[in-house]
C-alpha atoms as a printed R data frame, in Angstrom:
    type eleno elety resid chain resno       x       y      z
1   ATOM     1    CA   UNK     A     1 -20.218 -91.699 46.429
2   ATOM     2    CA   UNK     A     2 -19.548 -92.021 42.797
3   ATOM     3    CA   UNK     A     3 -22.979 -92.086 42.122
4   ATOM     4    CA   UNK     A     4 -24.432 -89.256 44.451
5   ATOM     5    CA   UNK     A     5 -21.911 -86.661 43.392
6   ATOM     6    CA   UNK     A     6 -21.724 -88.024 39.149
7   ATOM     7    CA   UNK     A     7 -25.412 -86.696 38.728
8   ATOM     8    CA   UNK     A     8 -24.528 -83.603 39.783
9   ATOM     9    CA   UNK     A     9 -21.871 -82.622 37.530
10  ATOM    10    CA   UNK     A    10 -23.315 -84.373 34.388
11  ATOM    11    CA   UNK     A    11 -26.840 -82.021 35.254
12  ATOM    12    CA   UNK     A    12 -24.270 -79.194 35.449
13  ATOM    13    CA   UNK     A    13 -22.220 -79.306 32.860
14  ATOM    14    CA   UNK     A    14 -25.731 -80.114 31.070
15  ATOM    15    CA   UNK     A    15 -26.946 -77.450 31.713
16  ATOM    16    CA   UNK     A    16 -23.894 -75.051 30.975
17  ATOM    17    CA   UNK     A    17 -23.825 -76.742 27.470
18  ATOM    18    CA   UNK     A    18 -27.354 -75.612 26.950
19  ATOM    19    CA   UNK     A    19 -27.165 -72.418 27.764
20  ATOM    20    CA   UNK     A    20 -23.573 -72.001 25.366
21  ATOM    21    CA   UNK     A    21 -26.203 -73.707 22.935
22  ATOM    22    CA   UNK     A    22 -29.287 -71.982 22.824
23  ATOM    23    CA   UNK     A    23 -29.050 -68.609 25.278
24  ATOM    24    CA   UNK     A    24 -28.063 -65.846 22.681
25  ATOM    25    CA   UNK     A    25 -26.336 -62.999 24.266
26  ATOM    26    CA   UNK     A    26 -28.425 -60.028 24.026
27  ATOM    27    CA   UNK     A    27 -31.180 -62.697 26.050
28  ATOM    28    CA   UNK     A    28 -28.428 -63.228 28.972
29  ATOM    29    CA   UNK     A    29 -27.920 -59.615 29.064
30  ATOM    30    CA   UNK     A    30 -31.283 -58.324 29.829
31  ATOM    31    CA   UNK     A    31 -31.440 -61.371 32.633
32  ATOM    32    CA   UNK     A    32 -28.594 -61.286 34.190
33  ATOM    33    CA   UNK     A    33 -26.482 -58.083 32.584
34  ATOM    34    CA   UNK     A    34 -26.463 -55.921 35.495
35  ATOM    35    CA   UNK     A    35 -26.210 -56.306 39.072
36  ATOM    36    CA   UNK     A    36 -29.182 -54.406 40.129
37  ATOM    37    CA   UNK     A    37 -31.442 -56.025 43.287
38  ATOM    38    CA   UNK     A    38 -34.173 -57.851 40.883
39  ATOM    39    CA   UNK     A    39 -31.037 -59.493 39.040
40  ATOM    40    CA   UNK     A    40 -29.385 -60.598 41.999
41  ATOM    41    CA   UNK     A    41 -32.477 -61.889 43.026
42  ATOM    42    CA   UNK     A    42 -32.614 -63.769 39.666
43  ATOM    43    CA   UNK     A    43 -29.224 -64.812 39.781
44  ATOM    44    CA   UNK     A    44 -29.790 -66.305 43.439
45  ATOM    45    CA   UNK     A    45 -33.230 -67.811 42.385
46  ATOM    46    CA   UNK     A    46 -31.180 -69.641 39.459
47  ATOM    47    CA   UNK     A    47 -28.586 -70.742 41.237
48  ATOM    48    CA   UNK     A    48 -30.656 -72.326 44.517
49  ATOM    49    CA   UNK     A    49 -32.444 -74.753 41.534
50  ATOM    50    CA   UNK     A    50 -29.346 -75.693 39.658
51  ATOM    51    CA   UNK     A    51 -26.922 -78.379 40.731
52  ATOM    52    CA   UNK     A    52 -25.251 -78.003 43.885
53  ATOM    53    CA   UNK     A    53 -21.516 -79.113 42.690
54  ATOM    54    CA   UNK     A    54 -18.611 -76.348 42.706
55  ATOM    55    CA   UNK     A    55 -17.187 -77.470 39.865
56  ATOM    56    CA   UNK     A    56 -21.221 -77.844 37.431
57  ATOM    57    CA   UNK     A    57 -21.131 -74.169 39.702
58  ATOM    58    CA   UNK     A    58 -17.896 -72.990 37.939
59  ATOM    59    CA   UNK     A    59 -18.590 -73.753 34.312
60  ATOM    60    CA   UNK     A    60 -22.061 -72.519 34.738
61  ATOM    61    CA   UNK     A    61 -20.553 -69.413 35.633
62  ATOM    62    CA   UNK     A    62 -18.046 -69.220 32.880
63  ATOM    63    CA   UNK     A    63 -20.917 -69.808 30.957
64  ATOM    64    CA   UNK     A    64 -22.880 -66.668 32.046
65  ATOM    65    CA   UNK     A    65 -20.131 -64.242 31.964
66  ATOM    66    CA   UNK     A    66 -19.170 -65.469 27.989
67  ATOM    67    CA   UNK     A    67 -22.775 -64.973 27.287
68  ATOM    68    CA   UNK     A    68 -22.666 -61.631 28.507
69  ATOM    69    CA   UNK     A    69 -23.827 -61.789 32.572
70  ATOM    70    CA   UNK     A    70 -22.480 -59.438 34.857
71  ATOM    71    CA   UNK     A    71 -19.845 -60.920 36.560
72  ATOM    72    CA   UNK     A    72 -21.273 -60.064 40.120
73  ATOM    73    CA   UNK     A    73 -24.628 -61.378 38.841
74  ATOM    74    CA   UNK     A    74 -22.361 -64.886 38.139
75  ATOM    75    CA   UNK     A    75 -20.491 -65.199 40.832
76  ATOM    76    CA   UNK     A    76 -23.891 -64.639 42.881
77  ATOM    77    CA   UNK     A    77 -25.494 -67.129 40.705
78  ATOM    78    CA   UNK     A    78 -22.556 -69.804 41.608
79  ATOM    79    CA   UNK     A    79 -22.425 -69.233 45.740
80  ATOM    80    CA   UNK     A    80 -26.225 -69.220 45.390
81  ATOM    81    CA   UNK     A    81 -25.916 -72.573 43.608
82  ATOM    82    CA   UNK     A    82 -23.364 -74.586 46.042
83  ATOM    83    CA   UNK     A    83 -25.193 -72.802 49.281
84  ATOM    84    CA   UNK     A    84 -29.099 -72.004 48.661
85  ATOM    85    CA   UNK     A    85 -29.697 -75.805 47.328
86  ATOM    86    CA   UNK     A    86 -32.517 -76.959 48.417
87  ATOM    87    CA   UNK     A    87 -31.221 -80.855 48.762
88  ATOM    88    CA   UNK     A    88 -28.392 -80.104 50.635
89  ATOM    89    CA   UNK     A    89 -30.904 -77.993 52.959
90  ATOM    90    CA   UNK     A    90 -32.631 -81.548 53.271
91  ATOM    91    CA   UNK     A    91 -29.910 -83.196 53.790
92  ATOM    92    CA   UNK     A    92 -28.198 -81.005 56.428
93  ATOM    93    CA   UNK     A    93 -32.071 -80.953 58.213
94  ATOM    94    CA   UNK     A    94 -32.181 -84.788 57.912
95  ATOM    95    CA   UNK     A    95 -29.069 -85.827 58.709
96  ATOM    96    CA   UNK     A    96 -27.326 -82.715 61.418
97  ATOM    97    CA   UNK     A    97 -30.720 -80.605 62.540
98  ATOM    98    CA   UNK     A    98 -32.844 -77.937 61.198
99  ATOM    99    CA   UNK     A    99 -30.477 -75.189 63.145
100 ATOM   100    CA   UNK     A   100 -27.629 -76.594 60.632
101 ATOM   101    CA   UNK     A   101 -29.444 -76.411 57.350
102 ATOM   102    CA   UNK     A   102 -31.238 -72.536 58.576
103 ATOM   103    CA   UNK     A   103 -27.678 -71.550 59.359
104 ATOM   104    CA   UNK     A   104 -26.584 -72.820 55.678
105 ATOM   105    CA   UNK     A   105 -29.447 -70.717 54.105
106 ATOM   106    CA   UNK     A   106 -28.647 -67.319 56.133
107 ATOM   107    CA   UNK     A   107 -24.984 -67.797 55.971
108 ATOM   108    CA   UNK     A   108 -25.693 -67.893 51.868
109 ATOM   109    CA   UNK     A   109 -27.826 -65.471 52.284
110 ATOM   110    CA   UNK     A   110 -25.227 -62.956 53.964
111 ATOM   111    CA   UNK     A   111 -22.555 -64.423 51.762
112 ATOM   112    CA   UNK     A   112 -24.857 -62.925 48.215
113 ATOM   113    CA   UNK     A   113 -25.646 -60.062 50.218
114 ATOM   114    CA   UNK     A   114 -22.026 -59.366 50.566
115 ATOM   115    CA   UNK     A   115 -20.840 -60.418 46.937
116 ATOM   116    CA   UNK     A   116 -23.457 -58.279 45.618
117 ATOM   117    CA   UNK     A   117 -22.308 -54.811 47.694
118 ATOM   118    CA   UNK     A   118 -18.481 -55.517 47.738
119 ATOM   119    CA   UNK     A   119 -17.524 -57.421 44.328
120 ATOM   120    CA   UNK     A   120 -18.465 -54.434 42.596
121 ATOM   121    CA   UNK     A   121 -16.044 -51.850 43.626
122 ATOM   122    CA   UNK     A   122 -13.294 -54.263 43.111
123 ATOM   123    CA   UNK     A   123 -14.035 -55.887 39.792
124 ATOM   124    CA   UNK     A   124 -15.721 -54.022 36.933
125 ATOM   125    CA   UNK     A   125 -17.512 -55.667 34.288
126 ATOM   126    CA   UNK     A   126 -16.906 -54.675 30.708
């Protein structure tokens, strides 16, 4: 177990050091600054090929929003990134059914969807 879920946070916080490192903020702005449909789409796209552990999910996250992501855009990117992963689609097809792992993607699916239109008119970004 060690093992299976270690990977995932070192590839995680990896990556959440490189973009600290070497993702100025006027670049994370035009990607991910706004909560518009492409950047949602963007955000989701990022997130389904990132690691698939909450907490790698988190500090990505925290990442994004200090380099100057809309926080909708972030959050998206971190429920699209612990339910749009395409290994734990395997794994749920492998190990439960293929119902299970198309009911993972949809309900992640509905879950952005949702994020996107409600998170909005409750938290502004800056």
């Amino acid at each position: 177990m060690f093992y299976g879920t270690f990977w995932a946070l070192v590839f995680g916080f990896t990556l959440s050091g490189a973009i600290q490192a070497f993702v100025t903020k006027n670049k994370m702005e035009r990607i991910l600054g706004n909560h518009r449909p492409r950047t949602i789409a963007k955000a989701s796209f990022f997130g389904a090929v990132s690691s698939s552990c909450s907490y790698a999910a988190s500090a990505l996250a925290k990442s994004l929003i200090q380099k100057g992501a809309d926080f909708t855009s972030a959050m998206v990117f971190m429920f699209a990134s612990t339910n749009l992963v395409l290994e734990l689609g395997l794994i749920l097809w492998v190990l439960i059914g293929w119902q299970f792992a198309l009911a993972e993607f949809v309900g992640g699916a509905i879950m952005i969807v949702l994020l996107w239109k409600i998170l909005p008119r409750f938290v502004r970004s800056e």
